Coordinates of C-alpha atoms in Angstrom, one line a residue:
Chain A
X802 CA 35.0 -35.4 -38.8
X803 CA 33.3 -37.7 -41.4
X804 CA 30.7 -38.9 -38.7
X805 CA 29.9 -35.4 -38.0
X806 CA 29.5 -34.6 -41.7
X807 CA 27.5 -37.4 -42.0
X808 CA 25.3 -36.3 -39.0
X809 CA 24.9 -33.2 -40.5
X810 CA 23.7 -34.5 -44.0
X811 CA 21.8 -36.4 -42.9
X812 CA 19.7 -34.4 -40.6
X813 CA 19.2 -32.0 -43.6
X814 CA 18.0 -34.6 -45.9
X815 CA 15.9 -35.1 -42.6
X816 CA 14.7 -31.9 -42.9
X817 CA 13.7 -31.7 -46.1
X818 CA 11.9 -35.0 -46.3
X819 CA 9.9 -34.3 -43.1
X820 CA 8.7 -30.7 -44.8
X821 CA 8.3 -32.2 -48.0
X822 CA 5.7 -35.1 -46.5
X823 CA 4.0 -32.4 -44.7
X824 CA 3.6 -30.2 -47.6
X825 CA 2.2 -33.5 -49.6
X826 CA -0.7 -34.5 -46.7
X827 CA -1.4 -30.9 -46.7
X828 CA -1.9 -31.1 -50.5
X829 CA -3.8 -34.1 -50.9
X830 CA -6.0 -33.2 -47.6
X831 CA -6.4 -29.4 -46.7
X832 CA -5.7 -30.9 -43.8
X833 CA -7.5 -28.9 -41.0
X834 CA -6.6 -28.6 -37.4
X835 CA -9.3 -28.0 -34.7
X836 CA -8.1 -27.1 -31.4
X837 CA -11.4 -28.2 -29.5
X838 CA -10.4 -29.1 -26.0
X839 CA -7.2 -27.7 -25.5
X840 CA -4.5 -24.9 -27.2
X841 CA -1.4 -25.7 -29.0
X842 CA 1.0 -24.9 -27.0
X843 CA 4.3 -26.6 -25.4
X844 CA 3.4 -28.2 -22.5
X845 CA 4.8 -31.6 -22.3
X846 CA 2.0 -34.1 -23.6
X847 CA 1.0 -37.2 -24.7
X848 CA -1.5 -37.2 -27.4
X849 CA -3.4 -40.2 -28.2
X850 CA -5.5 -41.1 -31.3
X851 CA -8.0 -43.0 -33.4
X852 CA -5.1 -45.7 -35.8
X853 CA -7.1 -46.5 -39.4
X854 CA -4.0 -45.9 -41.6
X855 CA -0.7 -46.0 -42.8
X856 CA -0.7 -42.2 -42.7
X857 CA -1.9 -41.2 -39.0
X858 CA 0.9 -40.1 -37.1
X859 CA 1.8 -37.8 -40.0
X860 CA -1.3 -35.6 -40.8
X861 CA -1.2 -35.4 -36.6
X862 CA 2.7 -34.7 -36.8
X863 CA 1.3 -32.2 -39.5
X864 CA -1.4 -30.6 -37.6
X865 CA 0.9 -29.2 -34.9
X866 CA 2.0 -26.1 -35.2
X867 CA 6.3 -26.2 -36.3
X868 CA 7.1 -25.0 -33.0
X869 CA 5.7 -28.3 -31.0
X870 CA 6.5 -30.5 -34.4
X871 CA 10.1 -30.6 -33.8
X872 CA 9.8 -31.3 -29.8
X873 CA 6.8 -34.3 -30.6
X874 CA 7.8 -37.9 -31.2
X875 CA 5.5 -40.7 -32.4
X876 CA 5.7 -44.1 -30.7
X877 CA 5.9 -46.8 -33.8
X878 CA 6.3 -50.1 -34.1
X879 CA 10.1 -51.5 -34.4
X880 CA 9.1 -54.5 -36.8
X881 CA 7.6 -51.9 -39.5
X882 CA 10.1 -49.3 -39.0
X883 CA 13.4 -51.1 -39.3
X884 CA 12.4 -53.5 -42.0
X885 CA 14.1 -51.6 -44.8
X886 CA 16.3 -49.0 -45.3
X887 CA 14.3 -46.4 -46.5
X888 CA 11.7 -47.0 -44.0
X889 CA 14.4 -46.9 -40.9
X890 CA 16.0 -43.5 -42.1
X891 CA 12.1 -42.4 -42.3
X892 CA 11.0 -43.7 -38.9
X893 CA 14.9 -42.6 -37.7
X894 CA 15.9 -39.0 -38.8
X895 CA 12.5 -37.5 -40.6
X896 CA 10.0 -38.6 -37.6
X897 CA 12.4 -39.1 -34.7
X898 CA 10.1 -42.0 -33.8
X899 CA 10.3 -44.0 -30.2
X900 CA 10.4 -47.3 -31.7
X901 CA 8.8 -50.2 -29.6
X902 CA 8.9 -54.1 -30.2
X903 CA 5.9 -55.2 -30.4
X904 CA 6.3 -58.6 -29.6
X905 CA 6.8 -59.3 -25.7
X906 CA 9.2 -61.9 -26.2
X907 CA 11.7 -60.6 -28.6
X908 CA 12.1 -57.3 -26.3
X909 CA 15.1 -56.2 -25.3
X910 CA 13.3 -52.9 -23.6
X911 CA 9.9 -52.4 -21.9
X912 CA 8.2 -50.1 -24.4
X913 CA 6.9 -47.8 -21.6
X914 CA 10.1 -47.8 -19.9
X915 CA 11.4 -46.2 -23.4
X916 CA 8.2 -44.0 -23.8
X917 CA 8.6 -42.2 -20.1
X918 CA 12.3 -41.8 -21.3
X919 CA 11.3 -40.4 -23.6
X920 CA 9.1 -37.8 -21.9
X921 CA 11.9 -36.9 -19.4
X922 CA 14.0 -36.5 -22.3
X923 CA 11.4 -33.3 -22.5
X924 CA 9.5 -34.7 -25.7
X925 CA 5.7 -34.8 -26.0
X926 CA 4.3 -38.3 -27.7
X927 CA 2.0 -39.1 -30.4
X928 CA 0.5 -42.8 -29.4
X929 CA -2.0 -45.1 -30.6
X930 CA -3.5 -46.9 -27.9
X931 CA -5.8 -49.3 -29.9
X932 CA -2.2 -51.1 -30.8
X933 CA -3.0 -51.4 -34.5
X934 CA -4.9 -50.3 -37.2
X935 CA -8.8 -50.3 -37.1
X936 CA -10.5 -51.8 -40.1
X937 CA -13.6 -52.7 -38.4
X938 CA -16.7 -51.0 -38.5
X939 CA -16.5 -49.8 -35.0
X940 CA -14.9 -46.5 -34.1
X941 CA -11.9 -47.1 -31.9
X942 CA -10.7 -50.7 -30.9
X943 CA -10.2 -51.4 -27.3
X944 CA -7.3 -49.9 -26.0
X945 CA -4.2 -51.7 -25.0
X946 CA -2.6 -51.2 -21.4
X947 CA 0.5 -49.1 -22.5
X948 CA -1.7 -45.4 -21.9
X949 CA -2.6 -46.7 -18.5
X950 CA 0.9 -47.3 -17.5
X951 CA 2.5 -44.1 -19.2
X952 CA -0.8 -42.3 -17.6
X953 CA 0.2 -43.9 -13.6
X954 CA 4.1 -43.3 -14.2
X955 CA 3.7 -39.8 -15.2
X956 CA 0.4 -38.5 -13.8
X957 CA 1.3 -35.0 -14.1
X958 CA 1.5 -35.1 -18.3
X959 CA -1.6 -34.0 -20.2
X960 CA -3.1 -36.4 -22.3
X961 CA -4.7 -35.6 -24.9
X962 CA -7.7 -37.8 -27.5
X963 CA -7.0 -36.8 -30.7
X964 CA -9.5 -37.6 -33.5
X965 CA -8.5 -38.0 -37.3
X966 CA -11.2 -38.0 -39.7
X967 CA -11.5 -39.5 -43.0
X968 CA -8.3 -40.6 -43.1
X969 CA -9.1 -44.4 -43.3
X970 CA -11.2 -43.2 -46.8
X971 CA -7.6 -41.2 -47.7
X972 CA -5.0 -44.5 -47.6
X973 CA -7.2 -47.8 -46.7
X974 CA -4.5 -50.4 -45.7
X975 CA -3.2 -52.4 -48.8
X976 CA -3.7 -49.0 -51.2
X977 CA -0.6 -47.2 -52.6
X978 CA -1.9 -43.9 -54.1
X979 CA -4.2 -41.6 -51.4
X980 CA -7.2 -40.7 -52.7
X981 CA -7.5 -36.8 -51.9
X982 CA -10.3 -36.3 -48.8
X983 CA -10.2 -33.6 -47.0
X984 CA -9.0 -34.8 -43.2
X985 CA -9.6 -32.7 -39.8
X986 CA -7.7 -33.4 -37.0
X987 CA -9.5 -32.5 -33.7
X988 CA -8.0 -32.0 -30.1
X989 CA -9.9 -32.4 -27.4
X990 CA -9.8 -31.9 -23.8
X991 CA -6.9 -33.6 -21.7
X992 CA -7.1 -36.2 -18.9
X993 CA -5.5 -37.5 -16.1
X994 CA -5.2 -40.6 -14.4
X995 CA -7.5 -39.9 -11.2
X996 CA -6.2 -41.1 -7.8
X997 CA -7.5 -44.9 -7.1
X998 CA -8.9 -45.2 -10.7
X999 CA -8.7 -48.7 -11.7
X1000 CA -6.6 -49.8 -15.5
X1001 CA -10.3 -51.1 -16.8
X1002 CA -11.7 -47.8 -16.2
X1003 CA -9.4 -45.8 -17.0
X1004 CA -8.8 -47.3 -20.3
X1005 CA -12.6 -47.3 -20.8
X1006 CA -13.2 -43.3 -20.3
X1007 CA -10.1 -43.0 -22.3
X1008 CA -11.4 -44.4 -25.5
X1009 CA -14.6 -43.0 -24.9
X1010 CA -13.3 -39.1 -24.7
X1011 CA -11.2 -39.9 -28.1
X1012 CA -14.6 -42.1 -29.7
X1013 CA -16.7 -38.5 -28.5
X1014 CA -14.7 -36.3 -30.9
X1015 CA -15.7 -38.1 -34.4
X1016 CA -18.4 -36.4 -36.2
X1017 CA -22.1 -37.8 -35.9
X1018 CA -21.7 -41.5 -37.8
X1019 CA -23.2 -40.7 -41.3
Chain B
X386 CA -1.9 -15.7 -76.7
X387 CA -4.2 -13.0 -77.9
X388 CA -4.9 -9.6 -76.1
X389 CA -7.9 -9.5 -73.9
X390 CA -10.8 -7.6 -75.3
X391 CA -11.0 -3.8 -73.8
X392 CA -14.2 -4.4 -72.8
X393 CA -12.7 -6.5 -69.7
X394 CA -10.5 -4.2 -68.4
X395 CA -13.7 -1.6 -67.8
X396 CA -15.8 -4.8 -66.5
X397 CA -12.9 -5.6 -64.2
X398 CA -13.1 -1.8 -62.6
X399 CA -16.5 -1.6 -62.3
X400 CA -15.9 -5.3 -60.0
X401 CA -13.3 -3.2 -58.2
X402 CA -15.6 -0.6 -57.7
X403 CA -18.4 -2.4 -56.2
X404 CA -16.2 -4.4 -54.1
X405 CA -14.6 -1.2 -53.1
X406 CA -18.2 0.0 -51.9
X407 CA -18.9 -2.9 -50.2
X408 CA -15.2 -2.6 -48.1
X409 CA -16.4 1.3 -46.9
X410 CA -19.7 0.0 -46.1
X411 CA -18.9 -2.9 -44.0
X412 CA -15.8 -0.9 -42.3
X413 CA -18.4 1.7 -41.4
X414 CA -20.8 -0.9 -39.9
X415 CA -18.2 -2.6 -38.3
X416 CA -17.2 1.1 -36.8
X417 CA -20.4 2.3 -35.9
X418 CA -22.5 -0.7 -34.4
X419 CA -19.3 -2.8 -33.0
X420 CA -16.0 -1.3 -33.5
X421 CA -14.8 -4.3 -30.8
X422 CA -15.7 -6.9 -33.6
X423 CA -17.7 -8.9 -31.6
X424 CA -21.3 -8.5 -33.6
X425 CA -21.0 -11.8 -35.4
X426 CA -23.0 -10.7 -38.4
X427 CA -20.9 -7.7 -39.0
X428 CA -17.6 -9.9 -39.2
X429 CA -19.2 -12.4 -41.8
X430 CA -20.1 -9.8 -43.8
X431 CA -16.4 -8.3 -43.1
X432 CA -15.1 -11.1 -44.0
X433 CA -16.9 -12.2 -47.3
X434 CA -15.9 -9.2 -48.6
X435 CA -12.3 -9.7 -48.0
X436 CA -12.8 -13.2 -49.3
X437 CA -14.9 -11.8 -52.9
X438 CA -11.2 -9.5 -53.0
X439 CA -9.4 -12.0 -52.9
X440 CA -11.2 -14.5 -55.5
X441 CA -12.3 -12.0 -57.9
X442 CA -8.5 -11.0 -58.1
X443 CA -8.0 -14.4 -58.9
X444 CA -10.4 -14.6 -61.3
X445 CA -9.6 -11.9 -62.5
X446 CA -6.0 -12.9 -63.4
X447 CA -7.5 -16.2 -65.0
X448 CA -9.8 -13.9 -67.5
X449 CA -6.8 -11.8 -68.6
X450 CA -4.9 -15.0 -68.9
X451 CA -7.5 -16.2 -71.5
X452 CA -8.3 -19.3 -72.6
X453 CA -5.5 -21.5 -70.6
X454 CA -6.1 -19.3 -67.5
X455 CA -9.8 -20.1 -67.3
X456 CA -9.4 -23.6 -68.2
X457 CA -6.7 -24.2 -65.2
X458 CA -8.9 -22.3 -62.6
X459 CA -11.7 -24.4 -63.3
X460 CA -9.8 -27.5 -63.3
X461 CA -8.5 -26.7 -59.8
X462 CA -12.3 -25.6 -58.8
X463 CA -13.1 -29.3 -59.9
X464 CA -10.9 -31.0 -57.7
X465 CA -11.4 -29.0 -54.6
X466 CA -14.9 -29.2 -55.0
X467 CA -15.0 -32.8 -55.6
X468 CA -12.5 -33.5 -53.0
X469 CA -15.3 -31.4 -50.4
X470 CA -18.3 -33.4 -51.9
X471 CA -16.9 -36.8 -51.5
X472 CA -15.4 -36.0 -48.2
X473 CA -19.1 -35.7 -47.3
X474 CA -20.3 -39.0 -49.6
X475 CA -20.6 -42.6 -47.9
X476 CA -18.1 -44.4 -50.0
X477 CA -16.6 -47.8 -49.0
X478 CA -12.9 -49.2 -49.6
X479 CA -14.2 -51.0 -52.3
X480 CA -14.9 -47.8 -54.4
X481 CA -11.1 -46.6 -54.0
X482 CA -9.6 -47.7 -57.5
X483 CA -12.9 -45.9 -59.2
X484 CA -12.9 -42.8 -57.1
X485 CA -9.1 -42.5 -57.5
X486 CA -10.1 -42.7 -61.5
X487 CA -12.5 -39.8 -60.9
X488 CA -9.6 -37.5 -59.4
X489 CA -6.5 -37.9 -61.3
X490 CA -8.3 -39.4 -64.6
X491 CA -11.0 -38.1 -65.5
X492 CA -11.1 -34.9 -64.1
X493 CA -8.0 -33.9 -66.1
X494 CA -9.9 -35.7 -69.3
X495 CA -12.5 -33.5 -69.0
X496 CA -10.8 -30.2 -69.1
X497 CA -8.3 -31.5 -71.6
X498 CA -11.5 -32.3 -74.0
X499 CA -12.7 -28.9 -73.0
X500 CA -9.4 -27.5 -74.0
X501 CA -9.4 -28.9 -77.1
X502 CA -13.0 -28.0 -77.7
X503 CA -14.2 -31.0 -78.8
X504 CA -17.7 -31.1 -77.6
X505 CA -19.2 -34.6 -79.4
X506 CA -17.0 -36.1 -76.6
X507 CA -16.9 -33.7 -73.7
X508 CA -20.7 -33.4 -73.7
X509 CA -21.2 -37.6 -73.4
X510 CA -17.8 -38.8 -71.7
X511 CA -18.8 -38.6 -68.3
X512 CA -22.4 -39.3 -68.2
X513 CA -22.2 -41.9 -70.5
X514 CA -18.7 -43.5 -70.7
X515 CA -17.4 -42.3 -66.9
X516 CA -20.8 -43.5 -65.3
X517 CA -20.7 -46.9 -67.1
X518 CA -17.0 -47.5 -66.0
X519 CA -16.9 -46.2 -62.4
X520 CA -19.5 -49.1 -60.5
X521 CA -17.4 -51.6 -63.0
X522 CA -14.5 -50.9 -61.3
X523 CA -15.9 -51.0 -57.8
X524 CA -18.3 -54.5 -58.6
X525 CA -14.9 -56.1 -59.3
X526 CA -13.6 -54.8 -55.9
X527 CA -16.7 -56.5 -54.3
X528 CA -18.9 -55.4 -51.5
X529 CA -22.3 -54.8 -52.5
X530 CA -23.3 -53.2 -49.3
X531 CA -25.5 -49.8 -50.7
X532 CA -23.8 -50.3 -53.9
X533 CA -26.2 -47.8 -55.5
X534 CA -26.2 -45.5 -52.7
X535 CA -22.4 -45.6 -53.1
X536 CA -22.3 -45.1 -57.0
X537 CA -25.3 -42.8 -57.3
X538 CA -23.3 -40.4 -54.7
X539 CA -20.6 -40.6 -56.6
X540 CA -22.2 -40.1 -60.1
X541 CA -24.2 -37.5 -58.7
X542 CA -20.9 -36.1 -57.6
X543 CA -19.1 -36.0 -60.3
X544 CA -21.9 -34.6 -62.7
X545 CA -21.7 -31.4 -60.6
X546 CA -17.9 -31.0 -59.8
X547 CA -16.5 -31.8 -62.8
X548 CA -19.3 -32.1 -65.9
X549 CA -20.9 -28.7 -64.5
X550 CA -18.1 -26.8 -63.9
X551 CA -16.3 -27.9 -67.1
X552 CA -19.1 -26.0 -68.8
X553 CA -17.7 -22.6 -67.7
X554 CA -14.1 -22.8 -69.6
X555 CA -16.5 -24.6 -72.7
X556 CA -18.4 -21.1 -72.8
X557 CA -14.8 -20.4 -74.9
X558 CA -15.5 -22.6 -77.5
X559 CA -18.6 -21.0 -79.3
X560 CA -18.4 -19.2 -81.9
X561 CA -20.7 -16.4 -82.5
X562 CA -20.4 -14.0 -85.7
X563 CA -19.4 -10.4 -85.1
X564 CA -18.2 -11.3 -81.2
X565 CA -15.0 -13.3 -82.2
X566 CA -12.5 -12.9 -79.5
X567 CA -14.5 -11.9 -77.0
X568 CA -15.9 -14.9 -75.2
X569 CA -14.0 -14.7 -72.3
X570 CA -16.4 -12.3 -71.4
X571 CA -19.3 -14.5 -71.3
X572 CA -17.4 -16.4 -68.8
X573 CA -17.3 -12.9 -66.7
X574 CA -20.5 -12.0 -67.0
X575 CA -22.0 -15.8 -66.0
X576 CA -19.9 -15.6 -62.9
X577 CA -20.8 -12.0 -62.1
X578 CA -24.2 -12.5 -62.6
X579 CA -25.1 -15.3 -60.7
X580 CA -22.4 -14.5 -58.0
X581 CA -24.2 -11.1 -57.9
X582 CA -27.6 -13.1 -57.7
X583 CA -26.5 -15.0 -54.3
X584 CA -25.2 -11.6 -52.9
X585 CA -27.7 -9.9 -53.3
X586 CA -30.4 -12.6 -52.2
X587 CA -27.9 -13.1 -49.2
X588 CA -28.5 -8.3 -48.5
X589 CA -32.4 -8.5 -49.5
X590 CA -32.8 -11.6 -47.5
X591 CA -31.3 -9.6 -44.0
X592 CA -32.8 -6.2 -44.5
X593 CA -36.4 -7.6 -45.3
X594 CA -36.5 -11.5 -45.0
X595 CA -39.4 -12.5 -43.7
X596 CA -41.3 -15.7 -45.3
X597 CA -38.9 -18.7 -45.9
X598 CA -39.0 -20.8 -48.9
X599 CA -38.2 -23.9 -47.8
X600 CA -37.6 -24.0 -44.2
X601 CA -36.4 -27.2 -43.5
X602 CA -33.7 -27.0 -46.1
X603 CA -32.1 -23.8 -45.4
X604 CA -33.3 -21.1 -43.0
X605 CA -31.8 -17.6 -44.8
X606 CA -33.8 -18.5 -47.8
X607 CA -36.7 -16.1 -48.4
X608 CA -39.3 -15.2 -50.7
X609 CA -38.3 -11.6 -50.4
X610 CA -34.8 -12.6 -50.7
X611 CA -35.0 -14.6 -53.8
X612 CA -37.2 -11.9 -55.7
X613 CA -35.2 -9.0 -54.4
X614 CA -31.9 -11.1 -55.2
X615 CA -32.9 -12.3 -58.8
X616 CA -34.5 -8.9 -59.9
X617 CA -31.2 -6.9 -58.7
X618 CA -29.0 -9.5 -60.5
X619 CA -30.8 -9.1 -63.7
X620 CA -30.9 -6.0 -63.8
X621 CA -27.2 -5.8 -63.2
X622 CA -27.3 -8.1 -66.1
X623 CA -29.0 -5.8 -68.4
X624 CA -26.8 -3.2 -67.5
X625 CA -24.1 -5.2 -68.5
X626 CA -24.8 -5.5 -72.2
X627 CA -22.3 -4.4 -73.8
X628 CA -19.8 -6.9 -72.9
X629 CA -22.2 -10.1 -74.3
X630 CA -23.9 -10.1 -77.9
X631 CA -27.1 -9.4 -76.4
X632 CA -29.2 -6.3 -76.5
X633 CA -30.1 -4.9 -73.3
X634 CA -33.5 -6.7 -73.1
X635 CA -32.0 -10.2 -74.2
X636 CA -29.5 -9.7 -71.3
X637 CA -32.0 -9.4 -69.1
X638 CA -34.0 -12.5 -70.2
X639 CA -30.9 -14.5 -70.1
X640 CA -29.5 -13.1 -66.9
X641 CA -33.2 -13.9 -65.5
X642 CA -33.0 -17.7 -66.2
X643 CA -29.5 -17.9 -64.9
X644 CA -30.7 -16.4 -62.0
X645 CA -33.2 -18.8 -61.5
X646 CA -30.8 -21.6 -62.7
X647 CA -28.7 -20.1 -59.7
X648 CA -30.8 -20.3 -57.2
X649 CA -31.7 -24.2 -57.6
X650 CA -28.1 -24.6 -57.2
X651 CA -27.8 -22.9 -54.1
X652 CA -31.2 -24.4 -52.8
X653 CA -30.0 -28.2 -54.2
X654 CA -26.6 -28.2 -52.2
X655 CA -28.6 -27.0 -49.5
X656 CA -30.5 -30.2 -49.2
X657 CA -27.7 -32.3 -49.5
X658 CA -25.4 -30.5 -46.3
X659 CA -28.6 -30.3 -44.6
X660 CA -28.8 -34.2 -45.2
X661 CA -25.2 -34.5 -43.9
X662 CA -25.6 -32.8 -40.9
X663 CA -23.0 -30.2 -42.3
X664 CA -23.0 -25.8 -42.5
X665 CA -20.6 -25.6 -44.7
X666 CA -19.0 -27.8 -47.6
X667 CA -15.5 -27.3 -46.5
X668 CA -13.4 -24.5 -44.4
X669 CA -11.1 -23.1 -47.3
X670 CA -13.0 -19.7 -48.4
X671 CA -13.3 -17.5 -44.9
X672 CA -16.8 -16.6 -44.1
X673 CA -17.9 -18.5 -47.2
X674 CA -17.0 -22.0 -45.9
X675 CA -15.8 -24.5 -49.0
X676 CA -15.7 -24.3 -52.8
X677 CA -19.1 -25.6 -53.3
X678 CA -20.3 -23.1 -51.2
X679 CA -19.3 -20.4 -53.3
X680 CA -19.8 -22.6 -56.9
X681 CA -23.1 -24.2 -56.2
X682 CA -25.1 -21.8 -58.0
X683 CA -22.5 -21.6 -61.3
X684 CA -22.9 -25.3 -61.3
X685 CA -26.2 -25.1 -62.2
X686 CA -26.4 -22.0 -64.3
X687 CA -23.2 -22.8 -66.8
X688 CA -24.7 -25.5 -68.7
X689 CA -28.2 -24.0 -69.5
X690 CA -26.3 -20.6 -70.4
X691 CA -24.0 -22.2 -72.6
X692 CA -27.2 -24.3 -74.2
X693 CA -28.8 -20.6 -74.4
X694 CA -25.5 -19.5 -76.5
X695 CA -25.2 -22.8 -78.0
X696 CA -28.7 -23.1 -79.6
X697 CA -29.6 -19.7 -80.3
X698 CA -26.3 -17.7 -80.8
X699 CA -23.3 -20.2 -81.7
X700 CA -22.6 -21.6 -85.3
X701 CA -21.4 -24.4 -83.8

């Protein structure tokens, strides 16, 4: 009776928080969503994008439409997640995040065993292949192998490159108070895993459909 | 807060009435040429107009506010159109701490000074004292990749979103003998005139268009659209006399040089989104594209009509 109370509480604090973060990136960003490749609607996907800040998985959390927000999880890193308190109920109950270990020898679960649970479970994914954030000069970061082994398990789930713009001038790593941009968040067109096509490639034509959707290099 | 003077209730109507001209007109294009919406032109036009309802109602509530609702407006006008023109700048992460100044600092400074009409200090804080303190803050960060490039862009930026458009609300602060009380109408009739300018260089520059001013910065400015445009506006401006201090040839002159003040706005901006590689300067004003799309030419007009006022009206 109390657990169920608490359940209950605590998905409407949930709630609340999740709209109120949403209604902030919208604020600060007149955040834009261009459906370029693709429409919004609920097929079961896995979108992948560009990682440059603290804040990406929100404005793309933001970007879809309320309908596909509730059924779309973001795969995060465990380590940041669960270090405090706040930051677990965040990554917990507001995001309803798939939470990965990212180091391979304090796993207890293989990270794309948990992420192709997850899409059974009937969830679409927001993933950020490049592992960590990009604060180099060049546009996306190699990708690491987890999209090519999500991609082969599940070959029949769209995925989709997803580019956010601006957003590592909105909340550079280390700053506190986001300076207000304005951010778009593009869509493009899915892929596949083709039959016989090798990890290298794969990975390769992957991060070249995401690098394809940022705006001409000023 | 004081009444509004009568005077804006009529200007407001007449606005309502054009607008309400320009709805029939562009419903009966629509109907006649491409009732299935798909003439592309047609719908812009469409949907300016339903954008020009939809801000001069909003301006329109800020004039009968007064002096506190022109002052907000223009404050939020500042920040959106300073948010679009940096989106488009080529800052770098050492310039956060002085661009986060510019937002939530200065900005609100600005207006505040306006507010409390205290020009000694509004008129020299952010050329002088905002433009010496912004590339301190971002030398300290380090990185002196394009460190002029990076502060003249954001100088330049800040000049026009804030300093220029600051000079709109400070239009309340003259005083001129024998119009006491009715300033707020200058603000009216400096929007409407150069607003009216653009439109109507925008309708002259379709129907008869032909020889392009500068064709590598923006291809719908014309010759014929420029003098059909300016001439329209200032005559509209001379027909609007009785809500300034002017008589109707006066208005005239000075609608003429905000005109022309206007349209090096417009033309300025141009260059710099041409630059960019961008249409539009943002996406929030349907058909209109951004804020500065709509403000560029008020940018440039406000400060030389309020010198205008200042110098030859104004006791003070």
């Amino acid at each position: 009776m109390i657990e169920q109370a608490r359940l209950y509480l605590y998905n409407a604090i949930a709630r609340v928080t999740g709209a109120a973060v949403s209604l902030f990136a919208r604020l600060i960003t007149a955040l834009r969503p261009v459906w370029l490749g693709c429409e919004p609607i609920a097929d079961k996907r896995v979108y992948f994008a560009n990682h440059t800040s603290n804040g990406d998985f929100v404005v793309v959390w933001t970007a879809l439409p309320p309908s596909l927000r509730s059924q779309t999880r973001p795969v995060a890193a465990a380590d940041y997640w669960l270090a405090s308190r706040l930051r677990s109920f965040a990554g917990r109950w507001v995001f309803n995040a798939v939470l990965i270990d990212r180091r391979p020898d304090m796993r207890t679960e293989n990270p794309v065993d948990q992420i192709v649970a997850a899409l059974d479970d009937g969830y679409s994914l927001i993933l950020f292949p490049e592992g960590k954030r990009n604060t180099t000069a060049e546009a996306v970061l190699p990708f690491k192998t987890g999209l090519y082994h999500v991609a082969a398990a599940r070959p029949d789930v769209d995925l989709v490159p997803v580019w956010i713009a601006n957003l590592s001038r909105i909340m550079p790593k280390g700053e506190i108070i986001p300076l207000p941009l304005l951010c778009t968040v593009t869509f493009g067109a899915p892929l596949r895993l083709n039959e016989g096509e090798a990890k290298a490639d794969f990975l390769l034509r992957a991060a070249n459909e995401l690098r394809a959707l940022a705006p001409v290099a000023t | 807060m004081t009444a509004p003077p009568s005077e804006l209730v009529s200007f407001l109507v007449a606005v309502g009435a054009i607008l309400s001209i320009a709805t029939i007109a562009g419903q009966t294009l629509r109907s006649r040429v491409a009732p299935d919406r798909t003439n592309p032109v047609i719908e812009e036009i469409n949907a300016r107009i339903a954008s020009w309802w939809a801000m001069v109602v909003l301006i329109g509530l800020a004039l009968l506010a007064g002096r506190t609702g022109i002052v907000l407006l223009f404050a939020v006008c500042s920040f959106a159109a300073l948010r679009e023109f940096l989106s488009l700048t080529r800052t770098a992460r050492a310039d956060h701490w002085s661009l986060l100044l510019a937002f939530y600092v200065i900005l609100p400074l600005q207006y505040l000074l306006v507010w409390h009409d205290w020009y000694g200090l509004y008129s020299i804080f952010i050329p002088v004292y905002a433009f010496l303190l912004l590339p301190v803050l971002s030398a300290l960060r380090g990185g002196p990749d394009r460190f002029l490039d990076r502060i003249a862009e954001t100088q330049w930026a800040i000049m026009l979103a804030i300093y220029c458009a600051s000079y709109v609300p400070a239009l309340l602060n003259l005083h001129i003998p024998g119009y006491e009380g009715r300033n707020i109408l200058l603000v009216a009739y400096l929007i409407f005139v150069v607003q009216f300018s653009d439109v109507m260089q925008f309708v002259w520059g379709k129907l008869v268009g032909r020889h392009r001013i500068a064709a590598s910065i923006s291809p719908s400015k014309t010759w014929e659209g420029f003098v059909g445009g300016v001439a329209t506006a200032s005559l509209a401006g001379m027909a609007l006399w009785w809500i300034t201090p002017f008589s109707p040839f006066v208005s005239l002159s000075v609608s003429f040089a905000m005109c022309l003040a206007g349209f090096a706005g417009g033309l300025v901006l141009s260059a710099i989104k041409r630059d960019r590689g961008v249409k539009d300067w943002g996406y929030v004003i349907p058909g209109h594209g951004g804020f500065i799309d709509r403000l560029d030419s008020v940018l440039f007009a406000a400060p030389i009509f309020l010198h205008i006022m200042r110098y030859a009206w104004s006791l003070k």
